[in-house]
Amino acid sequence: MNTIFKKWDKGQDKRTANCLPPISPAVAGNKRGRIVYVILACFAFVFTACQGPWDYFPEKKTVYKGVYIFGHIIADQPVKNVCLQRVLELDESRSDNFSYYDSASMKISGNFSGKDTVITLSAQNTKPACFDGAQDMIPARGNQYTLNADLWWDSAGTSVKSHYEAEASIPSEFSIQKLVAQKALKMPYENVPEGSLRTYWNFPFDMGAYYFIPHYSADVRGVVTYMQYENRTGGESIKNSINQMLSSFMDGDDYILVFTYRDSVQLLDFTENTSIGGINMMDSIPIMNIMLPMGKLEFYFYATDQAYVDYQTTILRGLDDPRIIPLSNVKGGNGFFTGMAPDTFRLEMKIEDPKDYRSYAERFVKDCRETDCPDCPKTPWSSHECRTHIDAICADSSYTMKDCGVPAVKNALLEGKNWDALLPDTLSDSVKTSFYHEGLQKYCVQNNFQNSDSNSCEPFYTACIEDEALNACKESLWEWCGDNDWDMQKNPQCGSAIVSRYRLEKLKSDAIRKFVGMWCETASEPQCKY
């Protein structure tokens, strides 16, 4: 979807701003996190139990099953990731990496790079439902932009052409003027210069807050706030209100972290331009101290037009409340096309006592090893998040962790070294050999089954590409291709993978069925004969 964030280093994932913002905090992925949700659910029950049918009169409304447009046009940045997402049936397989439409045209008119013009967007290679503009076409603040999109696609078994229009306005003025901090109520405010190194406030002062003070024009209708943090080298203090409150529910050495290694960007808040009691909610944007990880932080603020406010207040909230009628600025469809004016602010946090610090990497490794909870994978490191991060985790530990034998073999072969070059010298020859077969298989899958100088990939080519029946090699190939967005141009072995997976798992997806048909017409593919 749309990449609107800069990265700290090349080792991190390419994080994108999702069309839909995150729904829950990172703690939801483990059993400690579920305790939080049980408590919150109890509070929600208490406060809603007195409601009854006398105050609940939802109007009967038709469920929209067409195309949603999700698009941001951000000042001073090229247009990226304007997406056309269709509603899937409950039993339909997700197929973001395959085109569900026959053809599409998307254009945006407005002021780009100082002149009024019309730009044509191009579909992305790995996510063809999302479109990008040219890198040298830069929108500007205080301008309006009009989106026109035509889509030729199969709607409910009928080939149709759909036309969509939307207008977005980039706010004229928005910037963060200053940051102030208040450790506790009735304590004085403290000015915090940008780039400051701050000490985290432990419990009971962890609920203190930092307030970003913006300057904005009247056409700013809301502000979305994101935070980028150092997931690979960062962590948090566990001496906070959450761990204090839930300590009786946890084992002695257990703890909860607000964020996680698997992400590096987190949605913090959406602030609407509205007044309550004569106070405008946007005059200060608070971030609580408990929400601040250790390390370098970069806050991203996006001042929005009315279209995004309507999306937040009606479409998202209406998912749980049928009384809310959704508002969309997309004619002919649903979703939003919004203009944004950005600003950033940098900060660095440190911990007062190192004994209170827990790293994201340490917690992530622990969670990836777990298999004894209802939501845990059947085998360690088998979930998508764990698979896609294990190489970075192992490289950062110099392959000394017990989980890093297979990645060490695979990466040594990819680097053109002897297969055991990255394995620790402290391991016995028999232990090193135990990692060889699986490490070689993963190398062959990733390297399109090209033999290395002294290692043959032919047995794995036979199992993964040529064999008719389901086997472990095929499943390994499917996982790797899925983790790499089914990029057939870069990884042609994934063409065979999607053909075999579509056949063997009987996937229900018109987009995948269409791709498999085209692939088998043009490629000499062993899987197509079955």
Coordinates of C-alpha atoms in Angstrom, one line a residue:
M1 CA 0.0 0.0 0.0
N2 CA 1.3 3.5 0.5
T3 CA 4.9 4.0 1.6
I4 CA 5.0 7.4 3.3
F5 CA 7.8 6.8 5.8
K6 CA 11.5 7.0 5.8
K7 CA 13.6 4.1 7.2
W8 CA 16.3 4.1 9.8
D9 CA 18.4 1.4 8.0
K10 CA 18.3 -1.0 5.1
G11 CA 17.8 -4.0 7.4
Q12 CA 14.3 -3.0 8.4
D13 CA 11.1 -4.1 6.6
K14 CA 9.7 -1.8 4.1
R15 CA 6.8 -0.6 6.2
T16 CA 3.8 1.0 4.5
A17 CA 0.9 3.0 5.7
N18 CA -2.0 0.6 5.4
C19 CA -5.1 1.7 3.7
L20 CA -6.9 0.8 6.9
P21 CA -5.1 1.8 10.1
P22 CA -4.0 -0.7 12.7
I23 CA -7.0 -2.0 14.8
S24 CA -5.2 -3.2 17.9
P25 CA -1.9 -2.7 19.8
A26 CA 0.9 -5.1 19.3
V27 CA 0.3 -7.0 22.5
A28 CA -2.7 -8.7 20.9
G29 CA -0.5 -11.4 19.4
N30 CA 0.4 -13.2 22.6
K31 CA -1.3 -14.5 25.7
R32 CA -0.3 -11.6 27.9
G33 CA -2.0 -9.3 25.4
R34 CA -5.2 -11.3 25.7
I35 CA -5.4 -10.5 29.4
V36 CA -5.5 -6.8 28.5
Y37 CA -8.4 -7.4 26.1
V38 CA -10.3 -9.4 28.7
I39 CA -10.1 -6.5 31.1
L40 CA -11.1 -4.0 28.5
A41 CA -14.0 -6.2 27.4
C42 CA -15.3 -6.3 31.0
F43 CA -15.2 -2.5 31.1
A44 CA -17.0 -2.3 27.8
F45 CA -19.7 -4.6 29.1
V46 CA -20.2 -2.5 32.3
F47 CA -20.6 0.7 30.4
T48 CA -22.8 -0.7 27.7
A49 CA -25.0 -3.1 29.7
C50 CA -27.6 -0.4 30.4
Q51 CA -28.3 0.1 26.7
G52 CA -31.4 -1.6 25.3
P53 CA -33.6 -1.8 22.3
W54 CA -35.3 1.5 23.3
D55 CA -32.2 3.4 22.1
Y56 CA -31.1 1.2 19.3
F57 CA -32.9 1.7 16.0
P58 CA -30.6 0.8 13.1
E59 CA -31.8 1.6 9.7
K60 CA -31.8 -1.3 7.3
K61 CA -29.0 -0.6 4.8
T62 CA -27.7 -2.4 1.8
V63 CA -24.2 -3.9 2.3
Y64 CA -21.8 -2.4 -0.2
K65 CA -20.0 -5.0 -2.3
G66 CA -18.2 -2.9 -4.9
V67 CA -14.8 -1.3 -5.0
Y68 CA -13.2 0.8 -2.3
I69 CA -10.7 3.5 -3.2
F70 CA -8.0 4.3 -0.6
G71 CA -5.7 7.1 -1.6
H72 CA -3.6 9.8 -0.1
I73 CA -2.0 12.7 -2.0
I74 CA 0.7 14.1 0.3
A75 CA 2.3 17.5 -0.2
D76 CA 6.0 17.4 -1.2
Q77 CA 5.9 13.7 -1.9
P78 CA 5.3 11.7 -5.1
V79 CA 1.9 10.1 -5.4
K80 CA 2.0 6.5 -4.1
N81 CA -0.3 3.6 -3.4
V82 CA -3.7 4.8 -4.6
C83 CA -5.5 1.5 -4.2
L84 CA -8.7 -0.1 -5.7
Q85 CA -9.7 -2.8 -3.3
R86 CA -12.8 -4.9 -3.9
V87 CA -14.9 -6.7 -1.3
L88 CA -14.2 -10.5 -1.1
E89 CA -16.6 -13.3 -0.4
L90 CA -16.2 -15.0 3.0
D91 CA -14.8 -18.1 1.4
E92 CA -12.6 -16.3 -1.2
S93 CA -8.8 -16.4 -1.0
R94 CA -7.0 -13.0 -0.6
S95 CA -5.0 -12.3 -3.7
D96 CA -3.5 -8.8 -3.3
N97 CA -0.6 -9.8 -5.5
F98 CA -2.8 -10.7 -8.5
S99 CA -4.9 -8.5 -10.6
Y100 CA -8.7 -9.0 -10.2
Y101 CA -9.5 -6.6 -13.1
D102 CA -9.0 -6.9 -16.9
S103 CA -7.6 -3.3 -17.3
A104 CA -7.6 0.0 -15.4
S105 CA -6.8 3.6 -16.0
M106 CA -6.1 6.1 -13.2
K107 CA -5.4 9.8 -13.6
I108 CA -5.0 12.8 -11.2
S109 CA -5.3 16.4 -12.3
G110 CA -4.0 19.4 -10.4
N111 CA -0.8 21.3 -9.7
F112 CA 2.3 19.1 -9.8
S113 CA 5.8 20.5 -9.6
G114 CA 4.6 24.0 -10.1
K115 CA 2.3 23.6 -13.1
D116 CA -1.3 22.4 -13.7
T117 CA -1.3 19.1 -15.4
V118 CA -2.7 15.6 -15.5
I119 CA -0.6 12.7 -14.4
T120 CA -1.2 9.0 -15.2
L121 CA -0.6 6.5 -12.5
S122 CA 0.9 3.0 -13.1
A123 CA 0.0 -0.3 -11.4
Q124 CA 2.6 -1.7 -9.1
N125 CA 4.3 -4.9 -10.0
T126 CA 3.6 -6.9 -6.9
K127 CA 0.3 -5.2 -5.9
P128 CA -1.5 -4.4 -9.2
A129 CA -4.6 -3.0 -7.4
C130 CA -2.4 -0.1 -6.1
F131 CA -1.0 2.7 -8.4
D132 CA 1.9 5.1 -8.3
G133 CA 2.6 8.4 -10.0
A134 CA 5.9 9.6 -11.5
Q135 CA 8.7 10.4 -9.0
D136 CA 9.2 13.9 -10.4
M137 CA 5.5 14.9 -10.1
I138 CA 5.2 16.5 -6.7
P139 CA 1.9 18.0 -5.3
A140 CA 1.8 21.2 -3.2
R141 CA 0.0 22.6 -0.3
G142 CA -3.1 24.6 -0.7
N143 CA -4.2 22.9 -4.0
Q144 CA -7.1 20.7 -5.1
Y145 CA -6.7 17.4 -6.9
T146 CA -9.2 15.4 -8.9
L147 CA -9.0 11.6 -9.3
N148 CA -10.5 9.9 -12.3
A149 CA -10.4 6.1 -12.5
D150 CA -11.9 3.6 -14.9
L151 CA -11.9 -0.1 -14.1
W152 CA -12.9 -3.0 -16.4
W153 CA -13.6 -6.0 -14.2
D154 CA -15.8 -8.9 -13.4
S155 CA -18.6 -7.8 -11.0
A156 CA -20.8 -10.7 -9.8
G157 CA -20.1 -12.7 -12.9
T158 CA -20.7 -9.8 -15.3
S159 CA -17.9 -7.9 -17.1
V160 CA -18.5 -4.2 -16.4
K161 CA -16.7 -0.9 -16.7
S162 CA -16.8 1.2 -13.5
H163 CA -15.9 4.9 -13.3
Y164 CA -14.8 6.6 -10.1
E165 CA -14.2 10.3 -9.3
A166 CA -13.0 12.0 -6.1
E167 CA -11.6 15.4 -5.1
A168 CA -9.0 16.0 -2.5
S169 CA -7.6 19.2 -1.0
I170 CA -4.2 19.5 0.6
P171 CA -4.3 21.9 3.6
S172 CA -2.6 25.2 3.1
E173 CA -0.6 25.4 6.4
F174 CA 0.5 22.9 8.9
S175 CA 3.6 22.5 11.0
I176 CA 4.6 21.5 14.5
Q177 CA 5.7 24.6 16.3
K178 CA 7.0 23.1 19.6
L179 CA 6.9 20.2 22.0
V180 CA 6.2 20.6 25.7
A181 CA 6.2 17.9 28.4
Q182 CA 4.3 17.6 31.7
K183 CA 5.4 14.8 34.1
A184 CA 2.3 14.9 36.2
L185 CA -0.8 17.1 36.7
K186 CA -0.1 20.4 38.4
M187 CA 3.6 20.1 37.6
P188 CA 5.1 22.8 35.3
Y189 CA 5.4 22.4 31.6
E190 CA 8.9 21.9 30.1
N191 CA 9.9 22.9 26.6
V192 CA 11.5 20.0 24.6
P193 CA 13.7 21.0 21.7
E194 CA 13.6 18.7 18.6
G195 CA 16.2 16.0 18.7
S196 CA 16.4 16.0 22.5
L197 CA 17.5 13.0 24.5
R198 CA 14.9 12.4 27.1
T199 CA 14.7 10.0 30.1
Y200 CA 11.6 7.8 30.3
W201 CA 9.4 8.5 33.3
N202 CA 8.8 5.2 35.2
F203 CA 5.7 4.3 37.2
P204 CA 3.9 6.2 38.7
F205 CA 4.8 9.1 36.3
D206 CA 4.6 7.0 33.1
M207 CA 1.2 8.5 32.5
G208 CA 2.7 11.9 32.0
A209 CA 2.4 13.4 28.5
Y210 CA 4.2 15.2 25.8
Y211 CA 2.2 17.8 23.9
F212 CA 2.9 18.7 20.3
I213 CA 1.7 22.3 19.5
P214 CA 0.8 22.7 15.9
H215 CA 0.2 25.8 13.7
Y216 CA -2.5 25.1 11.2
S217 CA -4.9 26.9 8.7
A218 CA -8.7 26.6 8.9
D219 CA -8.8 24.0 6.1
V220 CA -7.0 21.4 8.3
R221 CA -9.9 19.1 9.4
G222 CA -7.8 16.6 11.4
V223 CA -4.3 15.2 12.0
V224 CA -3.1 11.6 11.8
T225 CA -0.1 10.8 14.0
Y226 CA 2.4 8.0 13.4
M227 CA 5.6 7.1 15.2
Q228 CA 8.6 5.3 13.8
Y229 CA 10.8 3.5 16.3
E230 CA 13.9 1.3 16.2
N231 CA 12.4 -2.2 16.3
R232 CA 15.7 -4.0 15.8
T233 CA 17.7 -2.2 18.5
G234 CA 15.0 -0.7 20.6
G235 CA 12.8 -1.7 23.5
E236 CA 10.7 -0.4 26.4
S237 CA 10.7 0.0 30.2
I238 CA 8.5 -2.5 31.9
K239 CA 8.2 -0.3 35.0
N240 CA 4.9 1.1 33.9
S241 CA 1.2 1.1 34.8
I242 CA 0.3 -1.8 32.5
N243 CA 2.8 -4.2 34.1
Q244 CA 2.0 -2.9 37.6
M245 CA -1.7 -3.4 37.1
L246 CA -1.4 -6.9 35.5
S247 CA 1.5 -8.3 37.5
S248 CA -0.8 -10.5 39.6
F249 CA -2.0 -12.2 36.4
M250 CA 1.5 -13.0 35.0
D251 CA 4.4 -15.2 35.9
G252 CA 7.2 -13.7 37.9
D253 CA 9.5 -13.1 34.9
D254 CA 6.7 -12.2 32.4
Y255 CA 5.9 -8.8 31.1
I256 CA 3.9 -6.8 28.5
L257 CA 5.4 -4.6 25.8
V258 CA 3.2 -1.9 24.1
F259 CA 4.9 -2.3 20.7
T260 CA 6.7 -5.1 19.0
Y261 CA 9.7 -6.1 16.9
R262 CA 7.6 -7.1 13.9
D263 CA 6.6 -3.4 13.2
S264 CA 8.7 -0.2 13.0
V265 CA 5.8 2.2 12.4
Q266 CA 2.8 2.6 14.7
L267 CA -0.4 4.6 14.3
L268 CA -0.7 6.6 17.5
D269 CA -3.8 8.8 17.1
F270 CA -6.2 10.7 15.0
T271 CA -7.2 14.2 16.2
E272 CA -10.2 15.9 14.7
N273 CA -10.5 19.7 14.4
T274 CA -13.4 20.1 16.8
S275 CA -14.0 22.2 19.9
I276 CA -15.3 20.9 23.3
G277 CA -16.0 23.5 26.0
G278 CA -14.3 26.2 24.0
I279 CA -11.1 24.2 23.6
N280 CA -10.0 23.0 20.2
M281 CA -8.8 19.4 20.3
M282 CA -6.1 20.1 17.7
D283 CA -4.4 22.9 19.6
S284 CA -2.2 20.3 21.3
I285 CA -1.6 16.7 20.2
P286 CA -0.8 14.6 23.3
I287 CA 1.4 11.5 23.3
M288 CA 1.6 9.7 26.7
N289 CA 5.0 8.9 28.1
I290 CA 4.1 5.2 28.3
M291 CA 3.8 5.1 24.5
L292 CA 7.4 6.0 24.0
P293 CA 10.0 3.2 23.2
M294 CA 13.7 3.6 23.9
G295 CA 15.9 4.8 21.1
K296 CA 15.5 7.2 18.2
L297 CA 11.9 8.2 17.5
E298 CA 10.4 10.0 14.6
F299 CA 6.9 11.3 14.7
Y300 CA 5.0 11.8 11.4
F301 CA 2.0 14.2 11.4
Y302 CA -0.4 14.4 8.5
A303 CA -2.9 17.2 8.4
T304 CA -6.0 16.0 6.5
D305 CA -9.0 17.4 4.6
Q306 CA -12.6 16.6 5.4
A307 CA -12.6 13.3 3.3
Y308 CA -10.3 11.5 5.8
V309 CA -12.3 12.8 8.8
D310 CA -15.5 11.3 7.2
Y311 CA -13.7 8.1 6.7
Q312 CA -12.6 7.9 10.4
T313 CA -15.9 9.1 11.9
T314 CA -18.4 7.2 9.7
I315 CA -16.9 4.3 7.7
L316 CA -14.6 3.0 10.4
R317 CA -16.9 3.6 13.3
G318 CA -19.9 2.3 11.2
L319 CA -18.3 -1.1 11.1
D320 CA -19.4 -1.7 14.7
D321 CA -22.4 0.5 14.7
P322 CA -25.1 0.1 12.0
R323 CA -26.7 3.4 13.1
I324 CA -23.8 5.3 11.5
I325 CA -24.3 6.1 7.8
P326 CA -21.0 6.0 6.0
L327 CA -19.8 9.1 4.1
S328 CA -17.4 8.8 1.2
N329 CA -16.1 11.4 -1.3
V330 CA -15.6 8.7 -4.0
K331 CA -18.4 9.0 -6.6
G332 CA -19.3 5.6 -8.1
G333 CA -17.6 3.7 -5.3
N334 CA -16.6 3.9 -1.6
G335 CA -13.6 4.7 0.5
F336 CA -11.6 8.0 0.4
F337 CA -9.2 10.1 -1.6
T338 CA -7.7 12.6 0.8
G339 CA -5.1 15.4 0.7
M340 CA -2.5 15.7 3.4
A341 CA 0.1 18.2 4.6
P342 CA 3.0 16.5 6.5
D343 CA 5.5 17.5 9.2
T344 CA 7.9 15.5 11.4
F345 CA 9.5 15.8 14.8
R346 CA 12.4 13.7 16.1
L347 CA 13.1 12.7 19.7
E348 CA 15.3 10.1 21.5
M349 CA 14.4 8.2 24.6
K350 CA 16.7 6.5 27.2
I351 CA 15.9 4.4 30.3
E352 CA 16.6 5.5 33.8
D353 CA 17.6 2.0 35.1
P354 CA 18.9 -0.7 32.7
K355 CA 17.3 -3.4 34.9
D356 CA 13.8 -2.2 33.7
Y357 CA 14.6 -2.5 30.0
R358 CA 13.4 -5.2 27.8
S359 CA 14.3 -5.4 24.1
Y360 CA 11.9 -6.0 21.3
A361 CA 14.2 -8.6 19.7
E362 CA 14.3 -10.6 23.0
R363 CA 10.6 -10.6 23.3
F364 CA 10.1 -11.4 19.6
V365 CA 12.4 -14.5 19.9
K366 CA 10.5 -15.7 22.9
D367 CA 7.1 -15.4 21.2
C368 CA 8.4 -17.1 18.0
R369 CA 9.5 -20.1 20.0
E370 CA 6.2 -20.5 21.7
T371 CA 3.8 -23.3 20.5
D372 CA 1.7 -23.9 23.6
C373 CA -1.0 -21.2 23.2
P374 CA -4.2 -21.2 21.1
D375 CA -2.9 -18.6 18.7
C376 CA 0.7 -19.9 18.6
P377 CA 2.0 -21.7 15.4
K378 CA 2.4 -25.4 15.5
T379 CA 6.1 -25.2 15.1
P380 CA 8.6 -22.5 16.2
W381 CA 9.3 -19.7 13.8
S382 CA 6.6 -20.9 11.4
S383 CA 4.4 -17.8 11.3
H384 CA 4.8 -15.2 8.6
E385 CA 6.1 -12.6 11.0
C386 CA 8.7 -14.9 12.4
R387 CA 9.8 -16.3 9.1
T388 CA 10.4 -12.8 7.6
H389 CA 12.4 -11.6 10.5
I390 CA 14.6 -14.6 11.5
D391 CA 17.4 -13.7 9.1
A392 CA 17.8 -10.2 10.6
I393 CA 17.5 -11.6 14.2
C394 CA 20.2 -14.2 13.4
A395 CA 22.5 -11.8 11.7
D396 CA 22.3 -9.4 14.6
S397 CA 23.3 -12.3 17.0
S398 CA 26.1 -13.5 14.7
Y399 CA 24.1 -16.8 14.3
T400 CA 24.9 -17.8 17.9
M401 CA 21.2 -18.4 18.8
K402 CA 20.0 -22.0 18.9
D403 CA 17.4 -21.1 16.2
C404 CA 19.9 -19.9 13.7
G405 CA 21.4 -23.1 12.3
V406 CA 19.2 -23.3 9.2
P407 CA 19.4 -19.5 8.4
A408 CA 23.2 -19.7 8.8
V409 CA 23.5 -22.5 6.2
K410 CA 21.1 -20.8 3.7
N411 CA 22.8 -17.3 4.0
A412 CA 26.3 -18.8 3.7
L413 CA 25.4 -20.4 0.4
L414 CA 23.7 -17.2 -0.8
E415 CA 26.9 -15.3 0.0
G416 CA 29.0 -17.9 -2.0
K417 CA 30.7 -19.3 1.1
N418 CA 31.1 -22.8 2.3
W419 CA 27.8 -24.1 3.8
D420 CA 29.1 -24.1 7.4
A421 CA 31.0 -20.8 7.2
L422 CA 28.5 -18.9 9.4
L423 CA 27.8 -21.6 11.9
P424 CA 29.6 -21.1 15.3
D425 CA 32.8 -23.0 15.8
T426 CA 31.5 -24.2 19.2
L427 CA 29.0 -26.6 17.4
S428 CA 30.0 -30.2 16.8
D429 CA 30.2 -31.5 13.2
S430 CA 27.1 -33.7 13.8
V431 CA 25.1 -30.7 15.0
K432 CA 26.2 -28.6 12.0
T433 CA 25.3 -31.4 9.6
S434 CA 21.8 -31.6 11.1
F435 CA 21.1 -28.1 9.7
Y436 CA 22.5 -28.8 6.2
H437 CA 19.5 -30.4 4.4
E438 CA 16.9 -27.8 5.4
G439 CA 19.3 -24.9 4.9
L440 CA 20.2 -26.2 1.4
Q441 CA 16.5 -26.5 0.6
K442 CA 15.8 -22.9 1.6
Y443 CA 18.8 -21.8 -0.4
C444 CA 17.6 -23.6 -3.5
V445 CA 14.1 -22.2 -3.2
Q446 CA 15.4 -18.7 -2.8
N447 CA 18.0 -19.1 -5.5
N448 CA 15.6 -20.5 -8.2
F449 CA 17.1 -24.0 -7.8
Q450 CA 20.5 -23.0 -9.2
N451 CA 23.2 -25.3 -8.1
S452 CA 26.1 -23.9 -6.0
D453 CA 29.7 -24.9 -6.7
S454 CA 29.5 -28.0 -4.4
N455 CA 25.8 -28.4 -3.7
S456 CA 23.1 -29.7 -6.0
C457 CA 19.5 -28.3 -6.0
E458 CA 18.2 -30.9 -8.5
P459 CA 16.4 -33.1 -5.8
F460 CA 14.6 -30.0 -4.6
Y461 CA 13.7 -28.9 -8.1
T462 CA 12.1 -32.3 -8.6
A463 CA 10.1 -32.1 -5.4
C464 CA 9.1 -28.4 -5.6
I465 CA 8.6 -27.9 -9.3
E466 CA 8.0 -31.3 -11.0
D467 CA 6.2 -33.6 -8.6
E468 CA 2.4 -33.7 -8.8
A469 CA 1.7 -34.4 -5.1
L470 CA 1.8 -32.1 -2.1
N471 CA 5.1 -32.3 -0.2
A472 CA 7.1 -30.3 2.3
C473 CA 9.2 -28.7 -0.4
K474 CA 6.2 -27.3 -2.2
E475 CA 4.9 -25.8 1.1
S476 CA 8.3 -24.2 1.7
L477 CA 8.2 -22.7 -1.7
W478 CA 4.7 -21.4 -1.2
E479 CA 5.7 -19.8 2.1
W480 CA 8.7 -18.1 0.6
C481 CA 6.9 -16.8 -2.4
G482 CA 4.1 -15.4 -0.2
D483 CA 6.6 -13.7 2.1
N484 CA 8.0 -12.0 -1.0
D485 CA 4.7 -10.8 -2.5
W486 CA 4.6 -13.5 -5.3
D487 CA 6.9 -11.4 -7.4
M488 CA 7.1 -13.5 -10.6
Q489 CA 9.4 -11.0 -12.4
K490 CA 12.1 -11.3 -9.8
N491 CA 11.4 -14.8 -8.7
P492 CA 10.1 -16.9 -11.6
Q493 CA 9.9 -20.0 -9.4
C494 CA 6.9 -18.5 -7.8
G495 CA 4.9 -18.9 -11.1
S496 CA 5.2 -22.7 -10.6
A497 CA 4.3 -22.2 -6.9
I498 CA 1.0 -20.4 -7.5
V499 CA 0.0 -23.0 -10.1
S500 CA 0.6 -25.9 -7.8
R501 CA -1.0 -24.1 -4.8
Y502 CA -4.1 -23.1 -6.8
R503 CA -4.5 -26.7 -7.9
L504 CA -3.6 -28.6 -4.7
E505 CA -5.4 -26.2 -2.2
K506 CA -8.4 -25.6 -4.5
L507 CA -8.1 -21.8 -3.9
K508 CA -11.3 -19.8 -4.7
S509 CA -10.1 -16.7 -6.4
D510 CA -11.0 -15.3 -9.8
A511 CA -7.8 -13.3 -9.8
I512 CA -5.5 -16.3 -9.2
R513 CA -7.5 -18.4 -11.6
K514 CA -7.0 -15.8 -14.3
F515 CA -3.3 -15.5 -13.6
V516 CA -2.8 -19.3 -13.6
G517 CA -4.5 -19.5 -17.0
M518 CA -2.3 -16.8 -18.5
W519 CA 0.9 -18.3 -16.9
C520 CA 0.2 -21.8 -18.3
E521 CA -0.4 -20.3 -21.8
T522 CA 3.0 -18.7 -22.0
A523 CA 5.3 -20.6 -19.7
S524 CA 6.8 -24.1 -20.1
E525 CA 5.5 -25.1 -16.6
P526 CA 5.5 -28.7 -15.4
Q527 CA 2.7 -28.0 -13.0
C528 CA 0.3 -27.0 -15.8
K529 CA 0.1 -30.5 -17.2
Y530 CA -1.7 -31.9 -14.0

